[in-house]
Coordinates of C-alpha atoms and ligand atoms in Angstrom, one line a residue:
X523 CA -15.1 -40.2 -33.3
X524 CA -13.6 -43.8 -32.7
X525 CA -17.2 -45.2 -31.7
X526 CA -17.9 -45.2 -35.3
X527 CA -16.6 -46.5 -38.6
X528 CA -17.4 -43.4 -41.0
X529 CA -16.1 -45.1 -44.1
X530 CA -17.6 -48.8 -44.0
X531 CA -21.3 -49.3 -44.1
X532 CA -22.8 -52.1 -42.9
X533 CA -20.1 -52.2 -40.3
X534 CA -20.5 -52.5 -36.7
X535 CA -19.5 -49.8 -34.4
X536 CA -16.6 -50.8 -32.0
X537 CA -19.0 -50.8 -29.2
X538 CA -21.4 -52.7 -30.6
X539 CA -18.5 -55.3 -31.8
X540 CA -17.4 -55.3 -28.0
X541 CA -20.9 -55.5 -26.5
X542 CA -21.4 -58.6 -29.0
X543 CA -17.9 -60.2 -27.7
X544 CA -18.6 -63.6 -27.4
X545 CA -15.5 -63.9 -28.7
X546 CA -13.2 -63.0 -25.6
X547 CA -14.5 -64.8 -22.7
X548 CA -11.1 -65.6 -20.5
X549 CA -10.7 -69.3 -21.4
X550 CA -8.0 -69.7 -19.3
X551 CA -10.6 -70.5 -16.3
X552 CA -8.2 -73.7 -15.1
X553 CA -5.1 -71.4 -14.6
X554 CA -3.7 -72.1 -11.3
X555 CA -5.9 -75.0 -9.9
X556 CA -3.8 -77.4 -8.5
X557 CA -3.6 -80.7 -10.3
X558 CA -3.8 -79.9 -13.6
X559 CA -1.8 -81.2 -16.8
X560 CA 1.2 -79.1 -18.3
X561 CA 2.0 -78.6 -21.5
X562 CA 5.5 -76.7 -23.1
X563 CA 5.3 -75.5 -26.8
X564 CA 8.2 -74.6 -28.5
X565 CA 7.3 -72.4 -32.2
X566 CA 9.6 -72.1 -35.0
X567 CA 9.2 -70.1 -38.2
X568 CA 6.7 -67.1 -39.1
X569 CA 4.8 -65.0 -36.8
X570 CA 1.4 -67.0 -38.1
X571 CA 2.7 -70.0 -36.3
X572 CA 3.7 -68.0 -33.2
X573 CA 0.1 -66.8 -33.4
X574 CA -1.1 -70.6 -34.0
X575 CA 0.8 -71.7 -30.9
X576 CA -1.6 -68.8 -29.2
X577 CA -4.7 -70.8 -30.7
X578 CA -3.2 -74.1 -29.3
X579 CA -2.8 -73.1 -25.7
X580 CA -6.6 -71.7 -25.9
X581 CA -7.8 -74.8 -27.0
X582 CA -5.5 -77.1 -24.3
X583 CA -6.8 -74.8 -21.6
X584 CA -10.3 -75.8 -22.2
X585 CA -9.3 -79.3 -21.3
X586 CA -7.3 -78.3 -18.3
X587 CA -3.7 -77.8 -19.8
X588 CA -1.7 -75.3 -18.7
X589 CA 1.4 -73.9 -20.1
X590 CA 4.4 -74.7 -18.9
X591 CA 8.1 -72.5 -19.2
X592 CA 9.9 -75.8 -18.1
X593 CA 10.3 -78.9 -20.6
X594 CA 11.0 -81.3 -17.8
X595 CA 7.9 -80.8 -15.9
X596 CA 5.2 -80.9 -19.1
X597 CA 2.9 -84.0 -19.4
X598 CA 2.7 -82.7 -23.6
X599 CA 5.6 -81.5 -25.5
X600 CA 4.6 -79.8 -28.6
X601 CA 6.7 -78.3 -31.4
X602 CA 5.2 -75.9 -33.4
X603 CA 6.9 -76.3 -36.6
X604 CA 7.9 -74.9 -39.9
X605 CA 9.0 -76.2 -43.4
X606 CA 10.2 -72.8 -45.3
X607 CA 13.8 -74.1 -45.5
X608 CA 15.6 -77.4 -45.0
X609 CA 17.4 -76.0 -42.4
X610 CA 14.0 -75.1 -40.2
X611 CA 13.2 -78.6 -40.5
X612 CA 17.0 -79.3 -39.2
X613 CA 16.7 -77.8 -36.5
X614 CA 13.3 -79.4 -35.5
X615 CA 14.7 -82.9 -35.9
X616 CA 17.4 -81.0 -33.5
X617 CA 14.8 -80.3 -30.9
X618 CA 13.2 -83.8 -30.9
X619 CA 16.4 -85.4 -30.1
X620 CA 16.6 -83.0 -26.9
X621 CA 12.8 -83.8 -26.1
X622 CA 14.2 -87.7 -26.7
X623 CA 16.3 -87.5 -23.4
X624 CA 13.2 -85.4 -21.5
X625 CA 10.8 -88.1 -22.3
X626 CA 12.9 -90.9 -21.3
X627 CA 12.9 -89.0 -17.9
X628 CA 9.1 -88.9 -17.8
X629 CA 7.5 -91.8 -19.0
X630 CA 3.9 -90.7 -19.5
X631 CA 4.9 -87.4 -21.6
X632 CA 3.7 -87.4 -25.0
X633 CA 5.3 -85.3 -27.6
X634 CA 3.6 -83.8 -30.8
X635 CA 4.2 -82.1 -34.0
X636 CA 2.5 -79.2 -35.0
X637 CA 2.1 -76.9 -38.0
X638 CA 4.1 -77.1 -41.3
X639 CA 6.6 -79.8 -41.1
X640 CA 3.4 -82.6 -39.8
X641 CA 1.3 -81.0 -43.1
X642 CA 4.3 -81.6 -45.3
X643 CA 5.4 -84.6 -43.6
X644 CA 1.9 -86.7 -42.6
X645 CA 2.5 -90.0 -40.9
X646 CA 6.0 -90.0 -42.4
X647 CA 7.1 -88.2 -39.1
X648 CA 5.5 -91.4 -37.1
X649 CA 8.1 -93.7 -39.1
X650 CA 11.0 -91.1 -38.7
X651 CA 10.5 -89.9 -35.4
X652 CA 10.1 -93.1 -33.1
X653 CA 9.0 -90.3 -29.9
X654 CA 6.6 -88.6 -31.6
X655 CA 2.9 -89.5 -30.2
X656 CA 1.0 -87.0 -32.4
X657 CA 1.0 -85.3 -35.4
X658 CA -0.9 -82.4 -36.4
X659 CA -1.5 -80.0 -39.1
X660 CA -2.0 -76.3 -39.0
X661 CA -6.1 -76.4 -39.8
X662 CA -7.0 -79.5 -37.4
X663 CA -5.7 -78.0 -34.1
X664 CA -9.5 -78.3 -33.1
X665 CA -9.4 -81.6 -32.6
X666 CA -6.4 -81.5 -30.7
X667 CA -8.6 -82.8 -27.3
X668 CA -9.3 -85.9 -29.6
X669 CA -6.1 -86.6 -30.4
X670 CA -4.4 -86.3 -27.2
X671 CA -7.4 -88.5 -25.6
X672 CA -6.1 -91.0 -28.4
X673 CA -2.3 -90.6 -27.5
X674 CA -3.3 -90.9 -23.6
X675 CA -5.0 -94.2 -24.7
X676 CA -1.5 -95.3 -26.3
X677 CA -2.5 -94.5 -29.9
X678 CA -0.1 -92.8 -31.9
X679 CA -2.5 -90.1 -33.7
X680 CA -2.5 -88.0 -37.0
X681 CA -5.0 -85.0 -38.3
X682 CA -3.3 -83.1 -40.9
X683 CA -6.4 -82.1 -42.7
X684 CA -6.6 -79.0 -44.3
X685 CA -9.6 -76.7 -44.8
X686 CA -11.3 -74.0 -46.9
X687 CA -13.1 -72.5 -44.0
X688 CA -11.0 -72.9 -41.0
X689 CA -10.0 -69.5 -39.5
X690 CA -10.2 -69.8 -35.6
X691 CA -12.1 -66.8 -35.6
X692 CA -14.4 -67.8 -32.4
X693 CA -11.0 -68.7 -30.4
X694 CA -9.2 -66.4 -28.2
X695 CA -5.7 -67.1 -28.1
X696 CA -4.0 -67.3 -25.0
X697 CA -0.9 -64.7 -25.2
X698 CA 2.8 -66.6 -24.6
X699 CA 5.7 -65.0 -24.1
X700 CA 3.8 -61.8 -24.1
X701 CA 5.4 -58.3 -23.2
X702 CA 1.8 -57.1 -22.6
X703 CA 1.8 -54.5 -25.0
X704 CA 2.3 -55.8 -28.4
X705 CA 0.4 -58.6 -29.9
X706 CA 0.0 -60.5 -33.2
X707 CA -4.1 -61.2 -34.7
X708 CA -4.2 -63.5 -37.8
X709 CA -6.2 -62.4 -39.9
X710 CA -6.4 -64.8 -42.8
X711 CA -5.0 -68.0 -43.4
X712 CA -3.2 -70.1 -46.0
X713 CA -2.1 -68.8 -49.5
X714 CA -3.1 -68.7 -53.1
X715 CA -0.4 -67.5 -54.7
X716 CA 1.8 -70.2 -56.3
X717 CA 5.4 -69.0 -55.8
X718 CA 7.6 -71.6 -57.5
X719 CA 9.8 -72.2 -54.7
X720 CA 7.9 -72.0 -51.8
X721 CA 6.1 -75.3 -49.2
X722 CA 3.7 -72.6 -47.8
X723 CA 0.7 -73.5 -50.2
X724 CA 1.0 -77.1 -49.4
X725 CA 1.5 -76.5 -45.6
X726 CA -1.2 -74.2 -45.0
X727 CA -3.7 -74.8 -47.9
X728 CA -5.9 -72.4 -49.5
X729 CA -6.1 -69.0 -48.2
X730 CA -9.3 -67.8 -46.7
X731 CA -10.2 -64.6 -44.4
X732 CA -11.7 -64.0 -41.3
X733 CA -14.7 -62.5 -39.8
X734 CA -13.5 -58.6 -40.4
X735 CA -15.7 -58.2 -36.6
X736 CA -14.4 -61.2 -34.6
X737 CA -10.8 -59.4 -36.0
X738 CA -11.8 -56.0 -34.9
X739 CA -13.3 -57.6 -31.6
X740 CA -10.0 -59.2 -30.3
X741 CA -8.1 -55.9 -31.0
X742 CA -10.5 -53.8 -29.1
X743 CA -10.2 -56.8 -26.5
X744 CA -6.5 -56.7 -26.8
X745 CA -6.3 -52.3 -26.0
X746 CA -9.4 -53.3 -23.0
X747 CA -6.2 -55.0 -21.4
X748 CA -3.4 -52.7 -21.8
X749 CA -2.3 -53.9 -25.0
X750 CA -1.1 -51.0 -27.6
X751 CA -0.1 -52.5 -30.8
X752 CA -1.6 -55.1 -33.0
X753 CA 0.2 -56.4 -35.9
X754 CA -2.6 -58.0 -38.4
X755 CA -0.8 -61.2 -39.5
X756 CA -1.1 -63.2 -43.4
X757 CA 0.7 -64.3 -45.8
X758 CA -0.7 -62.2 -48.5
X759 CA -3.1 -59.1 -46.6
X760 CA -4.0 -57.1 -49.5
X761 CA -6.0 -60.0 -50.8
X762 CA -7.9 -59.9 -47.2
X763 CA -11.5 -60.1 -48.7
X764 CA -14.6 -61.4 -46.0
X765 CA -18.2 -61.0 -46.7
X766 CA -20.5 -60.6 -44.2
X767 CA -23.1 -63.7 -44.4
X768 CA -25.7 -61.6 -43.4
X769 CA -25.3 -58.4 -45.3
X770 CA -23.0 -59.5 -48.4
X771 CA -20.8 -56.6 -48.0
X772 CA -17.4 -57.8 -48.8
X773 CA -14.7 -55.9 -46.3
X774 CA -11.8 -55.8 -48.0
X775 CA -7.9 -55.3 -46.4
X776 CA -7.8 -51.1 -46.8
X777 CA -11.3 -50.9 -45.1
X778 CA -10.2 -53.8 -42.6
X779 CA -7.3 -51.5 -41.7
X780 CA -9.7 -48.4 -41.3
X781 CA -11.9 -50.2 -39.1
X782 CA -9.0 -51.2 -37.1
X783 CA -7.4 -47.8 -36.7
X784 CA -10.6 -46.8 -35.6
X785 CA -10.4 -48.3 -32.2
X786 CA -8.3 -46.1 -29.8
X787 CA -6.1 -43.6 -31.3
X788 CA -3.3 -44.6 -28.7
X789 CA -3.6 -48.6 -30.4
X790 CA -0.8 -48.8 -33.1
X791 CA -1.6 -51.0 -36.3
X792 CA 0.9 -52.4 -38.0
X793 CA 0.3 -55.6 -40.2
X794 CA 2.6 -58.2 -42.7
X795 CA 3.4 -59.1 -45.1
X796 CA 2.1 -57.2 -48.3
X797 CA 2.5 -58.8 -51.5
X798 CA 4.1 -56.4 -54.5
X799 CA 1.1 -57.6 -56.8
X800 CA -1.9 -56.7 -54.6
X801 CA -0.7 -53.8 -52.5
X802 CA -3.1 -51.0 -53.7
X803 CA -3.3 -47.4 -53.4
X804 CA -6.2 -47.3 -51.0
X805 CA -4.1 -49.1 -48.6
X806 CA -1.4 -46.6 -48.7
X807 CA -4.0 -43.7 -48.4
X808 CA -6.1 -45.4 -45.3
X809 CA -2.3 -45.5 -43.8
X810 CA -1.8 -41.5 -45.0
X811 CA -5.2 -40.8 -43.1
X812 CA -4.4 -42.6 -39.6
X813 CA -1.3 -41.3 -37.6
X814 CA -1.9 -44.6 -35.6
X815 CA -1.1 -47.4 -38.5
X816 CA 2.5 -47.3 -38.5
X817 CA 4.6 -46.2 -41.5
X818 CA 6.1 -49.3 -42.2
X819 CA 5.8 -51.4 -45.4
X820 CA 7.8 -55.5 -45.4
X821 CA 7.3 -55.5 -49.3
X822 CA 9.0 -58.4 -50.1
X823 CA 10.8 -58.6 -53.4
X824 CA 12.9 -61.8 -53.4
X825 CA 14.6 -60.7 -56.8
X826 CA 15.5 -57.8 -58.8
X827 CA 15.8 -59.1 -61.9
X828 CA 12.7 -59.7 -64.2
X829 CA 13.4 -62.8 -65.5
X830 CA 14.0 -64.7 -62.4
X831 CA 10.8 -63.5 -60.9
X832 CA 9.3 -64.7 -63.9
X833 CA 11.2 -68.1 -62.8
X834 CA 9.5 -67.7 -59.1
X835 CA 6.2 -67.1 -60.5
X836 CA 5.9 -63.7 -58.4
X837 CA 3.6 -62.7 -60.9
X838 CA 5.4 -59.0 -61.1
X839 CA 8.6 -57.6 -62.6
X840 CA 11.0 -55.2 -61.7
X841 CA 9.1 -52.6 -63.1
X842 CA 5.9 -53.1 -61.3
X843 CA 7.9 -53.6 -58.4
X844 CA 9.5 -49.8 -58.6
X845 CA 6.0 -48.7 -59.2
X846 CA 4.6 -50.0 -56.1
X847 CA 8.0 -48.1 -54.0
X848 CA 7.4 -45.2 -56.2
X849 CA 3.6 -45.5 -54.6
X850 CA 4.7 -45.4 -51.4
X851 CA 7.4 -42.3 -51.6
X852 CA 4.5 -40.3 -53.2
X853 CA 1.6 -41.1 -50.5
X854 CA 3.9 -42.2 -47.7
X855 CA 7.0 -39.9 -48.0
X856 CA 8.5 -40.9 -44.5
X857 CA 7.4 -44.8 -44.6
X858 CA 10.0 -47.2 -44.2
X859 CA 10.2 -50.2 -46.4
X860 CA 11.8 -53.9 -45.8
X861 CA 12.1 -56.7 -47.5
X862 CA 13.0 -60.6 -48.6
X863 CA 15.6 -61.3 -50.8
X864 CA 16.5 -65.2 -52.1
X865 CA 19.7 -65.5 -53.8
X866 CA 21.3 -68.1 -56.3
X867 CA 17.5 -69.2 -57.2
X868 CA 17.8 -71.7 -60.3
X869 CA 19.7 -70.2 -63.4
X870 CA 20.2 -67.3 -61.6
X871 CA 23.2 -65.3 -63.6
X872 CA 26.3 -63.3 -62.1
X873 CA 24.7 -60.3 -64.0
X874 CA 20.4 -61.4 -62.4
X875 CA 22.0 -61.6 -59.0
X876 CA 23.9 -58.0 -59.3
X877 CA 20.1 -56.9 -60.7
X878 CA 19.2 -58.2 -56.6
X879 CA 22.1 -55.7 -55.4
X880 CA 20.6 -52.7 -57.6
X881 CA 17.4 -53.1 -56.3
X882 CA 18.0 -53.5 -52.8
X883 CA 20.5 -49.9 -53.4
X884 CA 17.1 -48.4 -55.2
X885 CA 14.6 -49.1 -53.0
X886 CA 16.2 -48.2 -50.0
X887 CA 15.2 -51.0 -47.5
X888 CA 15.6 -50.1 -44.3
X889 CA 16.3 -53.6 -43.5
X890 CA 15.9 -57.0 -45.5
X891 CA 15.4 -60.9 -43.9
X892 CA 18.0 -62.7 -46.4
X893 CA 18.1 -66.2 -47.4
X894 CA 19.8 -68.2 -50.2
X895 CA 17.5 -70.7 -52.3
X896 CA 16.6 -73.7 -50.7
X897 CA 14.9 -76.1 -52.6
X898 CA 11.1 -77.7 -51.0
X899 CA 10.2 -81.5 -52.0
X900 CA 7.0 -81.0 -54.2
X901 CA 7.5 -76.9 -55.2
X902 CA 6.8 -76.3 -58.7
X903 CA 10.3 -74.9 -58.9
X904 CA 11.4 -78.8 -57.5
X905 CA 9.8 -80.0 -60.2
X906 CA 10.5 -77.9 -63.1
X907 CA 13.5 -76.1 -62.4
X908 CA 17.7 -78.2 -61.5
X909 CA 18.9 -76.6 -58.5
X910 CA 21.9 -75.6 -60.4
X911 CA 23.4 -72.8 -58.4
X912 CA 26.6 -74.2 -56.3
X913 CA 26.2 -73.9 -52.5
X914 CA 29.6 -72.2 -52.1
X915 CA 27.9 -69.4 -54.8
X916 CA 24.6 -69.2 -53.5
X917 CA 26.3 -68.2 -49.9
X918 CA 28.7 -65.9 -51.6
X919 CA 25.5 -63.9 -53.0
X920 CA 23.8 -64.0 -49.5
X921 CA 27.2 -62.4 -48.0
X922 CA 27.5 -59.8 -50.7
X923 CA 23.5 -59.1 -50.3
X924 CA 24.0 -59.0 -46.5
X925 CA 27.2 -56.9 -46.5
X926 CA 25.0 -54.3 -48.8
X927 CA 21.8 -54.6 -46.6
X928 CA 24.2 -54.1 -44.1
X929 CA 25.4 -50.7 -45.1
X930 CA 22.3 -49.3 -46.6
X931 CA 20.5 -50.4 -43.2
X932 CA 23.5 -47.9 -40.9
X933 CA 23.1 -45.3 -43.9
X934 CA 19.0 -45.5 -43.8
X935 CA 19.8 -45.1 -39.7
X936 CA 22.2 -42.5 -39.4
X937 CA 19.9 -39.9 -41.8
X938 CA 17.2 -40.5 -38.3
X939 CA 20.1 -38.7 -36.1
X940 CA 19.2 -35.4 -34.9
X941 CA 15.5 -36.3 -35.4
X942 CA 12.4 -37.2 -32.9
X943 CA 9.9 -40.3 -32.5
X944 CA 7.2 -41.4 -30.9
X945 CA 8.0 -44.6 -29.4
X946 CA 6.0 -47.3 -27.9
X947 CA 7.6 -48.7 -24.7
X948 CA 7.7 -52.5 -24.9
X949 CA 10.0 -53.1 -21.7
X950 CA 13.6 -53.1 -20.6
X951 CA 16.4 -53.4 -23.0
X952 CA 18.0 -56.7 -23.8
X953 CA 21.4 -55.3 -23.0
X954 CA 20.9 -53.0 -19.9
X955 CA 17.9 -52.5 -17.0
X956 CA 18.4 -49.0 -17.2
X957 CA 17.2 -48.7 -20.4
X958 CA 13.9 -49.2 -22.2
X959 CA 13.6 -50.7 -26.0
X960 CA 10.5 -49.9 -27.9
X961 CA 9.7 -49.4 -31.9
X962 CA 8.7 -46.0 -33.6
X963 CA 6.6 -46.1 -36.3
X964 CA 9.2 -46.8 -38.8
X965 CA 9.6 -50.1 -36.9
X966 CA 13.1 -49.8 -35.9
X967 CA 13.9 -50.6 -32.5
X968 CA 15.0 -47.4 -30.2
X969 CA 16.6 -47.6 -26.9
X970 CA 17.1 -45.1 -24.6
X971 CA 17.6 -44.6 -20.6
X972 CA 14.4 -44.8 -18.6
X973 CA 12.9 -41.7 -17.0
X974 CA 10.9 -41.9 -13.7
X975 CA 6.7 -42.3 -14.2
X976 CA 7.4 -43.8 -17.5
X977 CA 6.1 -47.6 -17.9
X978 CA 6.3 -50.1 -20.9
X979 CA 2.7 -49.7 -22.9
X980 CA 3.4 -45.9 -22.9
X981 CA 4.6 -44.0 -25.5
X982 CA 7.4 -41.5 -25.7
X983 CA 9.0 -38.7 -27.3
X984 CA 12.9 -40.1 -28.3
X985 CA 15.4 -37.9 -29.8
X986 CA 18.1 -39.8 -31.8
X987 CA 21.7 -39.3 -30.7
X988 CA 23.2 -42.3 -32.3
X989 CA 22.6 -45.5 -34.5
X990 CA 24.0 -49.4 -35.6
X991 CA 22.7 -50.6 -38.4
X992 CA 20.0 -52.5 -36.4
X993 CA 18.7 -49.9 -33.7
X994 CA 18.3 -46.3 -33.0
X995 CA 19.8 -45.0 -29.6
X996 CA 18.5 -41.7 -28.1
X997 CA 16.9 -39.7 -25.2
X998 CA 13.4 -38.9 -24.5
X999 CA 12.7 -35.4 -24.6
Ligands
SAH2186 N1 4.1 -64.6 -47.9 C1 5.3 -64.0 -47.8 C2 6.5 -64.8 -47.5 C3 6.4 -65.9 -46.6 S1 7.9 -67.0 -46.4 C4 5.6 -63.3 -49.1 O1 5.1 -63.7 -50.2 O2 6.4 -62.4 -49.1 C5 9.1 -65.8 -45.9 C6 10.3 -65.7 -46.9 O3 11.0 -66.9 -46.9 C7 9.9 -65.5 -48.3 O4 9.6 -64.1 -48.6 C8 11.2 -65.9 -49.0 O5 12.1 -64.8 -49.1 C9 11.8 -66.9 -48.1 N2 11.6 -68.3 -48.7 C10 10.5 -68.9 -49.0 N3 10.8 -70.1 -49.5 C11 12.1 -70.2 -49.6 C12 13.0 -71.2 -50.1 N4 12.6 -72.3 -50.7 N5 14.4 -70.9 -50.0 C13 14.8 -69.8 -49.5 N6 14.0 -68.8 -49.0 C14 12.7 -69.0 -49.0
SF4_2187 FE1 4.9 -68.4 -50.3 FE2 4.5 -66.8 -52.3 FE3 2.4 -67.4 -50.7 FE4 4.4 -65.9 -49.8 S1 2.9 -65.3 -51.5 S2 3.5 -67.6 -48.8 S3 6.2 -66.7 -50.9 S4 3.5 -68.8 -52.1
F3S2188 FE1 7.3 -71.7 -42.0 FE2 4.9 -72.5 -42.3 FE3 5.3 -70.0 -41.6 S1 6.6 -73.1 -43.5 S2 7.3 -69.6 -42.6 S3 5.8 -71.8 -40.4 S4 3.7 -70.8 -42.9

């Protein structure tokens, strides 16, 4: 039964996509010779550029890098970097002063800048940022042994070239910071859509998808090693489209989902972020069909008030918006739903930003990432639109969003009291060794004592006793 993909023709079966792995050779084959160069990477921002970093250390340990934990004993500092907000960038600039002090301390240490801020930024950052030896762009990390051969040289080096094709599909990341059991697979890259007031177009170009079987292949790679969740990572997944060059079918994200569910029963899918205007039905059903793609939905609505997300060129209204939740209440009763909320955009009204407060009490998020506006150099909302909205009432609409979140979030938790999930062991709880933490499907965080036998990567049976707004307590059963 999961050999084969019943509902994609054309499509390999699993174990014809692993036989034809050339994808997952270990490239890590330097790990642990003496001698070799160390490099420390620091991400910041989304989980695409936590999953870039991954790229990065595959391609440095083809030319002998390995990772480092410790800053002060790395030949290459990199920050992997991210321009969503000013205050990202902030805290970047914060982190290069540290690396400043580090690099003083070790001479030959070179220090680069990867990912959004060196594509919004270009050889700007050289001027501004006196230590910085390289700069480098979210689609040019290829050339990475180049430009480090050119820094080594005394150059100071920049590729922030984008691309219409590059997708890393052939490159096996090497995991960081892993827990062993859950794991993050890209599976597109860039973005089309033009939201007014966001840098990610310009940062990561246009938005392109990968090869639906190199995808597949590094999930069924990723379960071969113990791994038991895969979250399938782009900014915009239902418009996942990839046509096979040699057959011209054309997988698109429902069927990409199918063939991923399809691996191992026991291998949860989960996959972010969905985009209100291109989250179709199929997708919910292909969830309703496997037990193993989790029931959880980040549906990110940024506003609830038409006109504004007119203004933000989300290309839906409120309306469509309900539709979509209504969607997933009728073909996903128990599915949980998040989301991402701006407040004080430009114009926004007293009377829009309660419309924000209505709609987070309709939909019933079970949680929300909150921000207030920030304006982006070069947006179409920088350029059309005053950034009118005080800072004092822009933070006083975050608070009140927040404290609502806030509530809704403990209400959506206590109504899972009483009741039982299946929960994937990631490890130990950040609070106490005696107790595990681990998500169920819902994606809320559980934690609960440890029983004997039971190891992270397993799953277990949790019965809810008690709740905070941010994670589920209980005992397995
Ligand atoms: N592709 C995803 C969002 C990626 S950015 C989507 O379309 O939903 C993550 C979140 O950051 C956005 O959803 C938005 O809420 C927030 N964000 C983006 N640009 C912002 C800005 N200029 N100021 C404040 N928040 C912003
Ligand atoms: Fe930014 Fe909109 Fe693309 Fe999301 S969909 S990355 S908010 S432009
Ligand atoms: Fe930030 Fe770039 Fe991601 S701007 S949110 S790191 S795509």
């Amino acid at each position: 039964m999961y050999d084969s993909n019943p509902t994609l023709e054309g499509i390999k079966t699993i174990d014809e996509i692993k036989q034809g792995s050339v994808f997952f050779k270990d490239q890590m084959s330097g790990a642990g010779q003496p001698g070799l160069r160390k490099f420390y990477i620091e991400s910041y921002g989304c989980q695409m550029n936590f999953s870039d970093s991954e790229i990065v250390a595959s391609i440095l340990g083809d030319i002998g890098y390995v990772a480092t934990r410790n800053v002060e004993e790395s030949d290459l500092i990199l920050i992997n970097t991210c321009s969503i907000r000013e205050k990202a960038e902030e805290t970047v600039r914060k982190r290069l002063r540290a690396f400043e002090t580090v690099k003083k301390e070790r001479p030959g240490a070179m220090v680069g800048i990867l990912g959004c801020m060196a594509e919004r930024l270009k050889k700007k950052l050289l001027e501004e940022e006196k230590l910085v030896d390289l700069v480098v762009g979210p689609d040019a990390y290829r050339d990475l042994p180049n430009l480090i051969g050119g820094a080594e040289d005394g150059d100071r080096m920049v590729n922030v070239l984008l691309s219409r094709e590059e997708t890393y599909a052939d490159i096996s990341p090497v995991r960081l910071e892993s827990n062993g059991v859950t794991a993050f697979i890209s599976i597109m890259r860039g973005c089309d859509n033009m939201c007014s007031f966001c840098v990610v177009p310009f940062t990561r170009g246009r938005e392109r998808s990968r090869d639906a079987f190199s995808i597949a292949a590094e999930a069924a790679d990723l379960f071969e090693k113990g791994y038991r969740e895969v979250t399938l990572l782009g900014q915009n997944v239902d418009s996942y489209k990839w046509e096979n060059p040699e057959t011209g079918h054309v997988v698109n994200f429902a069927q990409l989902l199918d063939m991923t569910a399809n691996i191992h029963p026991d291998l949860r899918v989960r996959f972010s972020t969905s985009h209100p205007k291109d989250m179709t039905d199929e997708v919910l059903h292909v969830m309703a069909r496997h037990e193993n793609i989790c029931k959880y939905i980040h549906l990110p609505v940024q506003s609830g008030n038409s006109r504004i997300l007119e203004l933000m060129n989300r290309t839906y209204d409120r309306a469509w918006y309900e539709d979509r939740i209504r969607a997933i209440r009728r073909i996903l009763p128990d599915a949980a739903v998040s989301s991402d909320i701006i407040t004080g955009f430009c114009t926004e009204t007293e009377e829009e930003h309660q419309d924000t407060l209505s709609m987070i009490e309709w939909a019933n998020y079970s949680m929300s990432y909150m921000f207030f506006y920030s304006e982006r150099p070069g947006t179409l909302a920088a350029r059309k639109y005053a950034d009118d909205i005080p800072e004092e009432i822009k933070k006083r609409r975050l608070n009140e969003v927040i404290r609502l979140q806030t509530a809704i979030s403990l209400r959506h938790n206590q109504q899972d009291i009483g009741k039982t999930f299946k929960v994937l062991i990631e490890g130990d709880s950040r609070k106490s060794a005696a107790d595990f933490c681990g998500r169920n499907t819902q994606n809320k965080m559980v934690v609960f004592p440890k029983k004997e036998g039971l190891k992270p990567g397993e799953y277990a049976m949790v019965k809810i006793r008690d709740t905070t707004s941010a994670t589920l307590l209980g005992d397995i059963i």
